[in-house]
Every structure is written in structure tokens, then in C-alpha cells.
Short mmCIF file of C-alpha atoms and ligand atoms in Angstrom, two decimals:
data_model
loop_
_atom_site.label_atom_id
_atom_site.label_comp_id
_atom_site.label_asym_id
_atom_site.label_seq_id
_atom_site.Cartn_x
_atom_site.Cartn_y
_atom_site.Cartn_z
CA MET Z 1231 -3.10 -25.13 9.82
CA LYS Z 1232 -4.34 -23.62 6.58
CA SER Z 1233 -3.41 -24.04 2.96
CA ILE Z 1234 -2.45 -20.67 1.55
CA CYS Z 1235 -1.80 -19.52 -2.00
CA VAL Z 1236 0.34 -16.40 -2.36
CA MET Z 1237 -0.24 -14.91 -5.81
CA GLY Z 1238 2.94 -13.14 -6.94
CA ILE Z 1239 6.22 -14.24 -5.35
CA GLY Z 1240 8.25 -11.03 -5.65
CA TYR Z 1241 9.69 -8.78 -2.96
CA VAL Z 1242 6.47 -8.96 -0.90
CA GLY Z 1243 4.89 -12.27 -1.84
CA LEU Z 1244 7.90 -14.55 -1.43
CA PRO Z 1245 8.84 -13.51 2.13
CA THR Z 1246 5.15 -13.64 3.09
CA ALA Z 1247 4.81 -17.14 1.63
CA ALA Z 1248 7.96 -18.32 3.38
CA MET Z 1249 6.85 -16.83 6.73
CA PHE Z 1250 3.49 -18.62 6.59
CA ALA Z 1251 5.27 -21.84 5.53
CA SER Z 1252 7.71 -21.50 8.43
CA LYS Z 1253 4.72 -21.56 10.82
CA GLY Z 1254 3.57 -24.91 9.44
CA HIS Z 1255 0.97 -23.82 6.86
CA ARG Z 1256 0.99 -25.48 3.44
CA VAL Z 1257 1.87 -22.64 1.09
CA VAL Z 1258 1.87 -22.46 -2.70
CA GLY Z 1259 3.71 -19.54 -4.29
CA TYR Z 1260 1.83 -18.99 -7.53
CA ASP Z 1261 3.43 -16.75 -10.12
CA VAL Z 1262 3.20 -16.17 -13.85
CA ASN Z 1263 7.00 -15.81 -13.94
CA GLU Z 1264 8.42 -19.28 -14.58
CA LYS Z 1265 11.92 -18.20 -13.56
CA ALA Z 1266 10.73 -17.17 -10.08
CA VAL Z 1267 8.74 -20.40 -9.68
CA ASN Z 1268 11.61 -22.65 -10.84
CA ALA Z 1269 14.01 -20.91 -8.47
CA LEU Z 1270 11.54 -21.30 -5.60
CA ASN Z 1271 11.13 -25.02 -6.25
CA LYS Z 1272 14.90 -25.38 -6.02
CA GLY Z 1273 14.84 -23.52 -2.70
CA GLU Z 1274 16.59 -20.55 -4.30
CA ILE Z 1275 15.78 -16.84 -4.57
CA ILE Z 1276 16.32 -14.37 -7.40
CA ILE Z 1277 16.04 -11.20 -5.30
CA GLU Z 1278 18.35 -9.78 -2.64
CA GLU Z 1279 16.92 -9.68 0.89
CA PRO Z 1280 18.78 -10.55 4.10
CA GLY Z 1281 17.58 -13.83 5.68
CA LEU Z 1282 15.17 -14.64 2.86
CA GLY Z 1283 17.39 -17.22 1.16
CA ALA Z 1284 17.72 -19.32 4.31
CA LEU Z 1285 13.99 -19.09 5.10
CA VAL Z 1286 12.99 -20.13 1.58
CA LYS Z 1287 15.51 -22.97 1.52
CA SER Z 1288 14.35 -24.41 4.84
CA THR Z 1289 10.62 -24.12 4.09
CA VAL Z 1290 11.02 -25.68 0.62
CA GLU Z 1291 13.12 -28.48 2.09
CA SER Z 1292 10.53 -29.13 4.81
CA GLY Z 1293 7.88 -29.46 2.08
CA HIS Z 1294 5.75 -26.58 3.39
CA LEU Z 1295 6.48 -24.23 0.50
CA THR Z 1296 6.22 -25.02 -3.21
CA GLY Z 1297 6.04 -22.89 -6.33
CA SER Z 1298 3.58 -23.20 -9.19
CA THR Z 1299 2.76 -21.48 -12.46
CA VAL Z 1300 -0.79 -22.82 -12.13
CA CYS Z 1301 -3.14 -21.30 -9.57
CA PRO Z 1302 -4.19 -24.04 -7.13
CA ASN Z 1303 -7.92 -24.61 -6.54
CA ASP Z 1304 -7.70 -26.27 -3.15
CA CYS Z 1305 -6.44 -23.48 -0.87
CA ASP Z 1306 -8.27 -21.86 2.04
CA VAL Z 1307 -6.64 -18.46 1.69
CA TYR Z 1308 -5.51 -16.55 -1.41
CA ILE Z 1309 -3.18 -13.59 -0.86
CA ILE Z 1310 -2.64 -11.26 -3.81
CA ALA Z 1311 0.83 -9.64 -3.88
CA VAL Z 1312 1.13 -8.64 -7.53
CA PRO Z 1313 2.58 -5.34 -8.78
CA THR Z 1314 0.55 -2.12 -8.88
CA PRO Z 1315 2.71 0.13 -11.05
CA ILE Z 1316 1.70 3.37 -12.69
CA ASN Z 1317 1.28 4.04 -16.41
CA SER Z 1318 3.33 6.67 -18.23
CA ASP Z 1319 0.48 9.14 -17.67
CA LYS Z 1320 0.80 8.47 -13.88
CA THR Z 1321 -2.54 6.64 -13.65
CA ALA Z 1322 -2.65 3.35 -11.73
CA ASP Z 1323 -1.95 0.25 -13.81
CA MET Z 1324 -4.33 -2.26 -12.24
CA ARG Z 1325 -3.88 -4.98 -14.90
CA PHE Z 1326 -2.11 -7.35 -12.50
CA VAL Z 1327 -4.65 -7.04 -9.69
CA ARG Z 1328 -7.47 -7.45 -12.23
CA SER Z 1329 -5.94 -10.55 -13.83
CA ALA Z 1330 -5.04 -12.13 -10.46
CA THR Z 1331 -8.65 -11.56 -9.28
CA GLU Z 1332 -10.00 -13.07 -12.50
CA THR Z 1333 -7.74 -16.09 -11.99
CA LEU Z 1334 -9.41 -16.60 -8.62
CA VAL Z 1335 -12.94 -16.91 -10.02
CA PRO Z 1336 -12.74 -20.58 -11.10
CA ASN Z 1337 -10.45 -21.52 -8.21
CA VAL Z 1338 -12.16 -20.32 -5.02
CA ARG Z 1339 -14.98 -22.12 -3.24
CA LYS Z 1340 -17.33 -21.56 -0.31
CA GLY Z 1341 -15.38 -20.59 2.84
CA CYS Z 1342 -12.33 -19.21 1.05
CA ILE Z 1343 -10.59 -16.00 2.05
CA VAL Z 1344 -9.16 -13.51 -0.47
CA VAL Z 1345 -6.71 -10.86 0.74
CA LEU Z 1346 -5.31 -8.07 -1.40
CA GLU Z 1347 -1.85 -7.11 -0.09
CA SER Z 1348 -0.78 -5.04 -3.10
CA THR Z 1349 -0.79 -1.30 -2.45
CA SER Z 1350 -3.85 -0.08 -4.34
CA PRO Z 1351 -5.85 3.09 -4.97
CA PRO Z 1352 -8.72 3.65 -2.54
CA ARG Z 1353 -11.85 1.69 -3.58
CA THR Z 1354 -9.94 -1.09 -5.43
CA VAL Z 1355 -11.48 -3.90 -3.39
CA GLU Z 1356 -14.98 -2.42 -3.57
CA ASP Z 1357 -15.02 -1.27 -7.18
CA LEU Z 1358 -12.54 -3.50 -9.02
CA MET Z 1359 -12.32 -6.81 -7.14
CA ILE Z 1360 -15.82 -7.38 -5.80
CA PRO Z 1361 -17.58 -7.14 -9.20
CA ILE Z 1362 -15.14 -9.78 -10.53
CA LEU Z 1363 -15.44 -12.02 -7.46
CA GLU Z 1364 -19.24 -11.86 -7.68
CA LYS Z 1365 -18.89 -13.99 -10.82
CA THR Z 1366 -18.09 -16.93 -8.51
CA GLY Z 1367 -21.74 -16.92 -7.47
CA LEU Z 1368 -20.56 -16.97 -3.84
CA LYS Z 1369 -22.07 -14.56 -1.33
CA ILE Z 1370 -19.35 -11.96 -0.78
CA GLY Z 1371 -18.63 -11.32 2.90
CA ASP Z 1372 -20.29 -14.57 3.89
CA GLU Z 1373 -19.32 -17.47 1.59
CA LEU Z 1374 -16.27 -15.65 0.24
CA LEU Z 1375 -14.47 -13.35 2.66
CA VAL Z 1376 -12.51 -10.45 1.18
CA ALA Z 1377 -10.13 -7.91 2.70
CA HIS Z 1378 -7.26 -5.57 2.00
CA SER Z 1379 -4.27 -5.91 4.29
CA PRO Z 1380 -1.54 -3.60 3.06
CA GLU Z 1381 2.08 -4.63 3.34
CA ARG Z 1382 4.35 -2.08 5.03
CA ILE Z 1383 7.68 -3.91 5.17
CA LEU Z 1384 10.98 -2.14 4.66
CA PRO Z 1385 13.23 -3.75 2.03
CA GLY Z 1386 16.37 -4.94 3.79
CA LYS Z 1387 14.43 -5.71 7.00
CA VAL Z 1388 11.56 -7.66 5.50
CA ILE Z 1389 11.80 -10.86 7.55
CA GLU Z 1390 11.93 -8.98 10.86
CA GLU Z 1391 9.22 -6.47 9.94
CA LEU Z 1392 6.78 -9.08 8.63
CA ARG Z 1393 6.80 -10.46 12.16
CA THR Z 1394 7.04 -7.32 14.29
CA ASN Z 1395 5.13 -4.60 12.36
CA SER Z 1396 1.56 -3.86 13.27
CA ARG Z 1397 -0.94 -4.65 10.51
CA ILE Z 1398 -4.16 -3.17 9.22
CA VAL Z 1399 -6.86 -5.53 8.04
CA GLY Z 1400 -9.65 -3.86 6.12
CA GLY Z 1401 -12.48 -6.24 5.44
CA ILE Z 1402 -15.38 -5.89 3.08
CA ASN Z 1403 -17.41 -6.55 6.25
CA LYS Z 1404 -16.75 -7.36 9.93
CA LYS Z 1405 -16.68 -11.13 9.38
CA SER Z 1406 -14.04 -10.76 6.63
CA SER Z 1407 -11.87 -8.54 8.87
CA GLU Z 1408 -12.09 -10.91 11.82
CA GLU Z 1409 -11.30 -14.07 9.82
CA VAL Z 1410 -8.40 -12.44 7.99
CA LYS Z 1411 -7.01 -11.24 11.32
CA LYS Z 1412 -6.89 -14.88 12.47
CA VAL Z 1413 -4.84 -15.79 9.39
CA TYR Z 1414 -2.20 -13.11 10.04
CA GLU Z 1415 -2.05 -13.82 13.77
CA SER Z 1416 0.06 -16.88 12.99
CA ILE Z 1417 2.93 -14.72 11.65
CA VAL Z 1418 2.39 -11.23 13.12
CA GLU Z 1419 3.49 -10.37 16.66
CA GLY Z 1420 2.48 -6.69 16.33
CA ASP Z 1421 -1.05 -5.35 16.79
CA ILE Z 1422 -3.62 -6.08 14.09
CA PHE Z 1423 -6.13 -3.27 13.61
CA LEU Z 1424 -9.47 -3.88 11.92
CA THR Z 1425 -11.23 -1.41 9.63
CA THR Z 1426 -12.99 -1.20 6.26
CA SER Z 1427 -11.24 -2.16 3.02
CA THR Z 1428 -11.29 1.38 1.62
CA THR Z 1429 -9.94 2.86 4.87
CA ALA Z 1430 -7.11 0.29 4.80
CA GLU Z 1431 -6.31 1.24 1.19
CA MET Z 1432 -6.30 4.93 2.10
CA CYS Z 1433 -4.08 4.31 5.16
CA LYS Z 1434 -1.35 2.58 3.18
CA VAL Z 1435 -1.32 5.17 0.42
CA MET Z 1436 -1.35 8.04 2.94
CA GLU Z 1437 1.56 6.55 4.91
CA ASN Z 1438 3.72 6.67 1.80
CA THR Z 1439 2.32 10.05 0.77
CA PHE Z 1440 3.21 11.49 4.19
CA ARG Z 1441 6.83 10.53 3.60
CA ASP Z 1442 6.82 11.76 0.01
CA VAL Z 1443 5.47 15.19 1.00
CA ASN Z 1444 7.97 15.45 3.86
CA ILE Z 1445 10.87 14.56 1.54
CA ALA Z 1446 9.57 17.09 -1.00
CA LEU Z 1447 9.78 19.71 1.73
CA ALA Z 1448 13.37 18.67 2.52
CA ASN Z 1449 14.24 18.83 -1.19
CA GLU Z 1450 12.69 22.29 -1.49
CA LEU Z 1451 14.74 23.33 1.52
CA ALA Z 1452 17.87 21.93 -0.19
CA LYS Z 1453 17.19 23.97 -3.33
CA MET Z 1454 16.52 27.15 -1.32
CA SER Z 1455 19.59 26.57 0.86
CA GLU Z 1456 21.90 26.50 -2.15
CA GLU Z 1457 20.50 29.90 -3.17
CA LEU Z 1458 20.38 31.45 0.27
CA GLY Z 1459 23.84 30.56 1.57
CA VAL Z 1460 22.99 27.84 4.07
CA ASN Z 1461 23.47 24.12 4.56
CA ALA Z 1462 20.09 22.34 4.49
CA TRP Z 1463 21.48 19.41 6.47
CA GLU Z 1464 22.48 21.70 9.32
CA VAL Z 1465 19.07 23.40 9.18
CA ILE Z 1466 17.37 20.02 9.43
CA ARG Z 1467 19.60 18.84 12.27
CA LEU Z 1468 18.87 21.99 14.27
CA ALA Z 1469 15.17 22.29 13.38
CA ASN Z 1470 14.64 18.66 14.33
CA GLN Z 1471 15.81 19.49 17.88
CA HIS Z 1472 12.32 20.94 18.24
CA PRO Z 1473 10.19 18.23 19.86
CA ARG Z 1474 7.42 18.51 17.26
CA VAL Z 1475 9.50 18.84 14.08
CA ASN Z 1476 10.84 15.93 12.03
CA ILE Z 1477 12.04 16.97 8.59
CA LEU Z 1478 13.32 14.04 6.53
CA SER Z 1479 16.46 14.18 4.37
CA PRO Z 1480 16.88 15.70 0.92
CA GLY Z 1481 18.46 13.66 -1.86
CA PRO Z 1482 18.56 13.10 -5.61
CA GLY Z 1483 14.85 12.20 -5.63
CA VAL Z 1484 12.46 9.55 -4.38
CA GLY Z 1485 12.41 6.07 -5.86
CA GLY Z 1486 11.26 2.54 -5.38
CA HIS Z 1487 8.09 0.70 -5.91
CA CYS Z 1488 6.10 2.54 -3.24
CA ILE Z 1489 6.74 6.13 -2.16
CA ALA Z 1490 7.46 7.40 -5.68
CA LEU Z 1491 4.27 5.84 -7.06
CA ASP Z 1492 1.54 5.59 -4.46
CA PRO Z 1493 0.81 9.34 -4.12
CA TRP Z 1494 -0.15 9.33 -7.81
CA PHE Z 1495 -3.04 7.00 -6.88
CA LEU Z 1496 -4.49 9.86 -4.84
CA VAL Z 1497 -3.79 12.46 -7.52
CA GLU Z 1498 -5.80 10.27 -9.91
CA ALA Z 1499 -8.53 9.51 -7.39
CA SER Z 1500 -9.28 13.07 -6.28
CA ASP Z 1501 -8.74 16.56 -7.66
CA LYS Z 1502 -8.34 17.72 -4.04
CA ALA Z 1503 -4.84 16.18 -3.91
CA LYS Z 1504 -3.07 19.44 -4.86
CA LEU Z 1505 -0.26 19.44 -2.26
CA ILE Z 1506 0.36 15.75 -2.90
CA HIS Z 1507 0.65 16.43 -6.62
CA GLN Z 1508 3.11 19.29 -6.15
CA ALA Z 1509 5.23 17.18 -3.78
CA ARG Z 1510 5.52 14.47 -6.45
CA LEU Z 1511 6.62 17.06 -9.00
CA ASN Z 1512 9.19 18.49 -6.54
CA ASN Z 1513 10.71 15.08 -5.89
CA ASP Z 1514 10.70 14.11 -9.56
CA SER Z 1515 12.61 17.32 -10.35
CA MET Z 1516 15.60 16.33 -8.20
CA PRO Z 1517 17.62 14.27 -10.73
CA GLY Z 1518 17.46 17.30 -13.05
CA PHE Z 1519 18.52 19.59 -10.20
CA VAL Z 1520 21.52 17.34 -9.38
CA LYS Z 1521 22.44 17.19 -13.08
CA LYS Z 1522 22.49 21.00 -13.21
CA LYS Z 1523 24.62 21.14 -10.06
CA ILE Z 1524 27.14 18.71 -11.61
CA GLU Z 1525 27.18 20.78 -14.79
CA LYS Z 1526 27.84 23.93 -12.78
CA ILE Z 1527 30.67 22.32 -10.80
CA LEU Z 1528 32.25 21.05 -14.04
CA ASN Z 1529 31.61 24.36 -15.77
CA GLY Z 1530 29.82 22.67 -18.70
CA PHE Z 1531 29.77 19.11 -19.97
CA GLN Z 1532 32.36 19.13 -22.82
CA ASN Z 1533 34.00 15.63 -22.92
CA LYS Z 1534 33.37 15.11 -19.24
CA THR Z 1535 33.43 11.85 -17.26
CA VAL Z 1536 31.25 11.40 -14.19
CA ALA Z 1537 31.83 8.51 -11.78
CA LEU Z 1538 28.46 7.68 -10.25
CA TYR Z 1539 28.49 5.71 -7.01
CA GLY Z 1540 25.24 3.89 -6.21
CA VAL Z 1541 22.20 3.82 -8.51
CA THR Z 1542 19.63 1.82 -6.53
CA TYR Z 1543 16.69 3.70 -5.04
CA LYS Z 1544 18.02 3.32 -1.50
CA PRO Z 1545 21.15 2.00 0.21
CA ASN Z 1546 22.22 -1.62 0.60
CA ILE Z 1547 19.64 -3.23 -1.66
CA ASP Z 1548 19.68 -4.27 -5.35
CA ASP Z 1549 16.34 -2.66 -6.32
CA ILE Z 1550 16.62 -0.07 -9.12
CA ARG Z 1551 12.89 0.37 -9.74
CA GLU Z 1552 11.96 4.05 -10.16
CA SER Z 1553 15.44 4.93 -8.91
CA PRO Z 1554 16.05 8.69 -9.27
CA VAL Z 1555 19.78 8.01 -9.65
CA MET Z 1556 19.01 5.83 -12.69
CA ASN Z 1557 17.20 8.91 -14.06
CA LEU Z 1558 20.22 11.06 -13.27
CA TRP Z 1559 22.39 8.55 -15.18
CA LYS Z 1560 20.02 8.81 -18.16
CA LEU Z 1561 19.98 12.64 -18.04
CA LEU Z 1562 23.79 12.77 -17.96
CA LYS Z 1563 24.08 10.35 -20.89
CA GLU Z 1564 21.61 12.48 -22.86
CA CYS Z 1565 24.03 15.39 -22.41
CA GLY Z 1566 26.84 13.32 -23.93
CA VAL Z 1567 28.54 12.78 -20.56
CA ASN Z 1568 30.62 9.61 -20.13
CA VAL Z 1569 29.19 8.00 -16.97
CA ARG Z 1570 31.08 5.25 -15.09
CA VAL Z 1571 28.84 3.58 -12.55
CA CYS Z 1572 29.85 1.64 -9.45
CA ASP Z 1573 27.11 -0.25 -7.63
CA PRO Z 1574 28.15 -3.37 -5.73
CA HIS Z 1575 24.50 -4.31 -5.06
CA ALA Z 1576 22.90 -3.78 -8.45
CA SER Z 1577 25.85 -4.58 -10.74
CA GLU Z 1578 24.16 -7.64 -12.25
CA LYS Z 1579 21.11 -5.59 -13.24
CA LEU Z 1580 23.09 -2.87 -14.99
CA GLU Z 1581 24.40 -2.62 -18.52
CA GLU Z 1582 27.79 -1.77 -17.01
CA SER Z 1583 29.27 -1.35 -13.56
CA TYR Z 1584 32.86 -0.80 -12.49
CA GLY Z 1585 34.76 -1.62 -9.33
CA MET Z 1586 35.19 0.95 -6.57
CA TYR Z 1587 38.32 2.67 -7.95
CA ASP Z 1588 37.93 1.62 -11.59
CA ALA Z 1589 34.78 3.75 -11.81
CA ALA Z 1590 36.79 6.87 -10.94
CA GLN Z 1591 39.48 6.32 -13.62
CA ASN Z 1592 39.92 9.68 -15.37
CA ALA Z 1593 36.68 10.98 -13.86
CA ASP Z 1594 36.19 14.73 -13.58
CA ILE Z 1595 33.80 14.31 -10.67
CA VAL Z 1596 32.72 11.55 -8.29
CA VAL Z 1597 29.02 11.72 -7.44
CA LEU Z 1598 27.65 9.75 -4.52
CA GLY Z 1599 24.13 8.79 -5.59
CA VAL Z 1600 23.35 6.20 -2.93
CA ASN Z 1601 25.09 5.65 0.40
CA HIS Z 1602 25.77 1.90 0.19
CA LYS Z 1603 27.76 0.68 3.21
CA GLU Z 1604 30.66 -0.35 0.90
CA PHE Z 1605 31.27 3.35 0.09
CA GLU Z 1606 31.91 4.22 3.72
CA ALA Z 1607 35.37 2.65 3.57
CA ILE Z 1608 36.41 4.42 0.38
CA ASP Z 1609 40.02 5.62 0.31
CA PHE Z 1610 39.80 9.22 -0.96
CA GLY Z 1611 43.56 9.37 -1.51
CA LYS Z 1612 43.33 6.40 -3.88
CA LEU Z 1613 40.28 7.97 -5.54
CA ALA Z 1614 42.16 11.26 -6.06
CA SER Z 1615 45.12 9.38 -7.57
CA VAL Z 1616 43.02 7.85 -10.39
CA MET Z 1617 40.73 10.83 -11.10
CA ARG Z 1618 41.36 13.46 -13.75
CA GLY Z 1619 39.47 16.18 -11.87
CA LYS Z 1620 39.10 16.97 -8.19
CA ALA Z 1621 35.37 17.33 -7.50
CA VAL Z 1622 33.26 15.14 -5.23
CA LEU Z 1623 29.50 15.68 -4.95
CA ASP Z 1624 27.76 13.94 -2.08
CA THR Z 1625 23.96 13.87 -2.53
CA ARG Z 1626 23.40 12.05 0.79
CA ASN Z 1627 25.56 13.86 3.35
CA PHE Z 1628 27.40 10.57 3.80
CA TRP Z 1629 31.08 11.29 3.26
CA PRO Z 1630 32.78 13.48 5.91
CA GLU Z 1631 33.89 16.75 4.31
CA LYS Z 1632 37.25 16.59 6.13
CA SER Z 1633 38.11 13.11 4.75
CA VAL Z 1634 37.35 14.30 1.22
CA THR Z 1635 39.29 17.56 1.41
CA ALA Z 1636 42.24 15.98 3.27
CA SER Z 1637 42.95 14.07 0.05
CA GLY Z 1638 43.10 17.27 -1.96
CA LEU Z 1639 39.62 16.77 -3.40
CA GLU Z 1640 36.92 19.48 -3.59
CA TYR Z 1641 33.82 18.72 -1.53
CA HIS Z 1642 30.31 19.63 -2.69
CA LEU Z 1643 27.12 18.66 -0.90
CA LEU Z 1644 23.57 18.63 -2.27
CA GLY Z 1645 21.63 21.25 -0.32
CA LYS Z 1646 24.70 23.15 0.81
CA SER Z 1647 25.58 26.44 -0.75
CA ASP Z 1648 29.15 26.58 -2.12
CA ASN Z 1649 29.21 30.21 -0.95
CA MET Z 1650 28.50 29.72 2.73
CA VAL Z 1651 30.00 32.10 5.24
CA LYS Z 1652 32.86 30.19 6.87
CA TRP Z 1653 33.73 30.74 10.52
CA GLU Z 1654 37.40 31.15 11.22
CA ASN Z 1655 38.95 28.21 13.08
N1 NAD A 2827 8.59 -4.07 -2.50
C1 NAD A 2827 8.21 -3.50 -1.39
O1 NAD A 2827 9.04 -3.16 -0.57
C2 NAD A 2827 6.76 -3.30 -1.06
C3 NAD A 2827 6.42 -2.90 0.24
C4 NAD A 2827 5.09 -2.76 0.55
C5 NAD A 2827 4.12 -2.96 -0.44
N2 NAD A 2827 4.48 -3.31 -1.71
C6 NAD A 2827 3.42 -3.55 -2.68
O2 NAD A 2827 3.29 -4.95 -2.86
C7 NAD A 2827 2.92 -5.24 -4.20
C8 NAD A 2827 3.90 -6.22 -4.81
O3 NAD A 2827 5.16 -5.59 -4.88
P1 NAD A 2827 6.50 -6.40 -5.12
O4 NAD A 2827 7.60 -5.46 -4.82
O5 NAD A 2827 6.47 -7.69 -4.38
O6 NAD A 2827 6.40 -6.69 -6.69
P2 NAD A 2827 7.31 -7.68 -7.55
O7 NAD A 2827 7.31 -7.18 -8.93
O8 NAD A 2827 8.61 -7.92 -6.85
O9 NAD A 2827 6.53 -9.07 -7.50
C9 NAD A 2827 5.27 -9.25 -8.04
C10 NAD A 2827 5.17 -10.63 -8.64
O10 NAD A 2827 3.83 -10.80 -9.10
C11 NAD A 2827 3.89 -11.59 -10.28
N3 NAD A 2827 2.62 -11.46 -11.00
C12 NAD A 2827 2.20 -10.47 -11.83
N4 NAD A 2827 0.94 -10.72 -12.26
C13 NAD A 2827 0.56 -11.88 -11.70
C14 NAD A 2827 -0.63 -12.63 -11.75
N5 NAD A 2827 -1.69 -12.22 -12.45
N6 NAD A 2827 -0.69 -13.78 -11.06
C15 NAD A 2827 0.38 -14.20 -10.33
N7 NAD A 2827 1.53 -13.53 -10.24
C16 NAD A 2827 1.62 -12.37 -10.90
C17 NAD A 2827 5.10 -11.08 -11.01
O11 NAD A 2827 5.58 -12.03 -11.95
C18 NAD A 2827 6.09 -10.86 -9.84
O12 NAD A 2827 6.90 -11.99 -9.61
C19 NAD A 2827 2.84 -3.89 -4.92
O13 NAD A 2827 1.53 -3.43 -4.88
C20 NAD A 2827 3.71 -3.01 -4.06
O14 NAD A 2827 3.35 -1.66 -4.18
C21 NAD A 2827 5.78 -3.49 -2.04
#
């Protein structure tokens, strides 16, 4: 068994720490955030993730997992899982990776392993971390092994995916890759593929970029469909019958800590990333596009009230980072619109949030921003009875048109032209 320090106990670091602890390793969750560390030492969590609370509680109680605001100097393995956000000019903000790496210098010793899990621009290990780690005086790749092993977990399924996903381990040399593979073998049941650190960095960023570009295509299709008298969702359903086509879904934009940010790392790294850049711009334009659609449905924004259902960046989680629906909220407020938000998952993080039917009180339109499971059971008759207007805009193709219209409400769908040719029944 090894002693492992996970640096950064957020959405990625905490589940990783708890998984290693559950396999009998001694794990220290080191974080600069005292609140996160205090919660961990009480066996509690301050983020929402199914199964995580129980795993943290049991591993803290068994004594395998502890939290600390001081980086330990007696661990065998140091895993960096700190944020890699972007600056306002869309360049990578590598402050956290830099400071975590600097923290390591006085704390590592001969034989230690350092793994960067944070999603990072290609060449981060080679160009940013190694020059700092060289200050230890240890021979890199021999006395101090270094690798990048990107995390690819899906929020909401983190505990399962940490175990079952395949993993890429990109070492600074072969020895680093092989030793880091042995570390992950204790928690990963999927395949572990070995490569170079820069290839591993590029893989992770390209995986997210692939999805971003595909979603940008779906969003472009949605915009064109509204102009050309078709329903983008029907086009996608039919086109995806083709065995080699898989168009993802349009929506109010792309959010979260990963897909909305990582492609910018490539835009910054290489002026060849033209398509990637345009895809980012397309996806970032969606909150504005939805705002315009709402304005058109309401025929202007004079004294209007919008009930906005769901503001997280994806369904059934509490994460609002980079959420395009949060941007939509901001854009509507800037136009003087009264916005009443309902989000059962993120309510504690919001300046205001109403209950399911309270949000629709006197609303001129109900906009579904995120398809949380709670919204599936909505009673449209009850909604219609408290609303002032009649319009419903679904940005996720989640609510059945018939259920909406049966209650006397008007149904609008992002990506569907309001002037489509209707077949007679
Ligand atoms: N959230 C995801 O679903 C996900 C999935 C795959 C990859 N990633 C990547 O993993 C990395 C971490 O993301 P996250 O969502 O866990 O972030 P997070 O913000 O939830 O957690 C990061 C933690 O690191 C701490 N921290 C910051 N600087 C530190 C330092 N110098 N030393 C110790 N702790 C420090 C912060 O206080 C915070 O608690 C990012 O690069 C992200 O892109 C995230």
C-alpha cells in the first residue's frame, strides 16, 4: 500500500482520494480551501455527487483518508487535481498548477511520483512543471517520476467511472509511465494506455474539443433550422440513423469546467486551431440566440417576466460553472426582464430560486434551460393556471409538445421553426 497526497479536493480530487483510500492506501487530501478540508475531516462533503458522501464518510471513519491544509512531506505519490480555468482573454490560467508544483519542491524526495490530473494545455508537464521540479535536485524520470494522467469522469457518475473508465498515463519517460500505471491499477478496472505526457495532454483536450465542435455543428443546425422551416431535432434523429453519423444535441450553449474551456487551450497553443476557435464562438453565441428567441416570442421585453427552469450547466447536478443558462439569465436581466429561476439542484448557490410553480407566478413565458429530472413531472395545467402568458420554450427537447399544448400553453422548441409545414392528422 502507498501513501498518496491528492492536491486539490474538489470535484475530481475528492472522489479520487476517497477511491484510493477505499482500496487501503493512506491518503491525504491537501487543499488550500480550509472549508473543504474541515468538511473532509468530519467525513462530510460540500459538493453534490451520488455515492461520494458515503465513500468519504467510510474512508474517513476507517482512518484511511484525512484532510490537511499543509502539504505532507512523507507521501510516495502526489496527484495534482487543481483547477485549470481560463482568463478573461481565454488564455489558460495555470496559476494553480504552478503553485501546486512549487509546493511540491520542498516536499518530495527520491522515489516519489508526481501525477498531473488537471486538464492542461499540451506541453504543461514538459514546459511548466519539469523546470520547477528540477529545483528539487532530483533526477527527473529516474529519482522523481512524473506523468500526466487526465481525468475523464462524468459528473453524476464519478464513482462508477473512476473505476470503469479506461485511463491514459503519459509519462515524462517510460519508467514514469510504467510506475504511474501501477498506482492507478489499484482503482481502475478499465484499460490503462501508456504514452508521452504531451500526447496525454493533447488526448484529453481533443476529447473535449471533439464534443465541443460536434455540439457547435448541432447548434448551427438549430439556427439554420429555425430559418429554413425544419425541426433540427428531427433532422438529427433521422440523420443519426446513418451508421456513420452521430450529431450531438443543440442547446442554450456549452458549459462546465471542461468542454467550454479546454478547446481554448488549443486556440492559444496553435494558430492552426481555426475550426476549434469558430466552434467555441458558435457555442458561446447560444445564450444570446435563445435570448433573441424569447424576445421574439414575447414580442419585445416591456415589463416581462421569464420563469427560467434549470440554470446548471447540465442536468441533475449542482454545478453552475460556465453555465450558458447563467449567461442567459444575465442577458435577460440586462434587458430589464424580471427573471424567476427554479433550480432544485443549485438553489443554495443562487441569489434567488423559487419552487416549481412559484417560479411561474405571473410569468409571460416558461423557459426550460436544463432538463433536471424533477421537471419531467411538471403539471402543465398547474403551470398554466399561475402564469400570466401562455408561452413555453424548451431548449432541450425535453417536454412533450402534446403535454404542453393540452394545457392550453403555446409550445416553442429551440431549433424548431415556428413556421413548419404541418401534416394534416
Ligand atoms: N469537474 C470535472 O468533472 C472534471 C472532469 C475531468 C477533468 N477535470 C479537470 O480536473 C481539474 C480539477 O477540476 P475540479 O472540477 O476538481 O476543480 P475544483 O475547483 O472542484 O477543485 C479544485 C480544488 O483545488 C484546490 N486548489 C487550488 N489551488 C491549490 C493548490 N495550489 N494546492 C492545493 N489545492 C489547491 C481548490 O481549493 C479546490 O478545492 C481541472 O483541471 C479540470 O479541468 C474536471
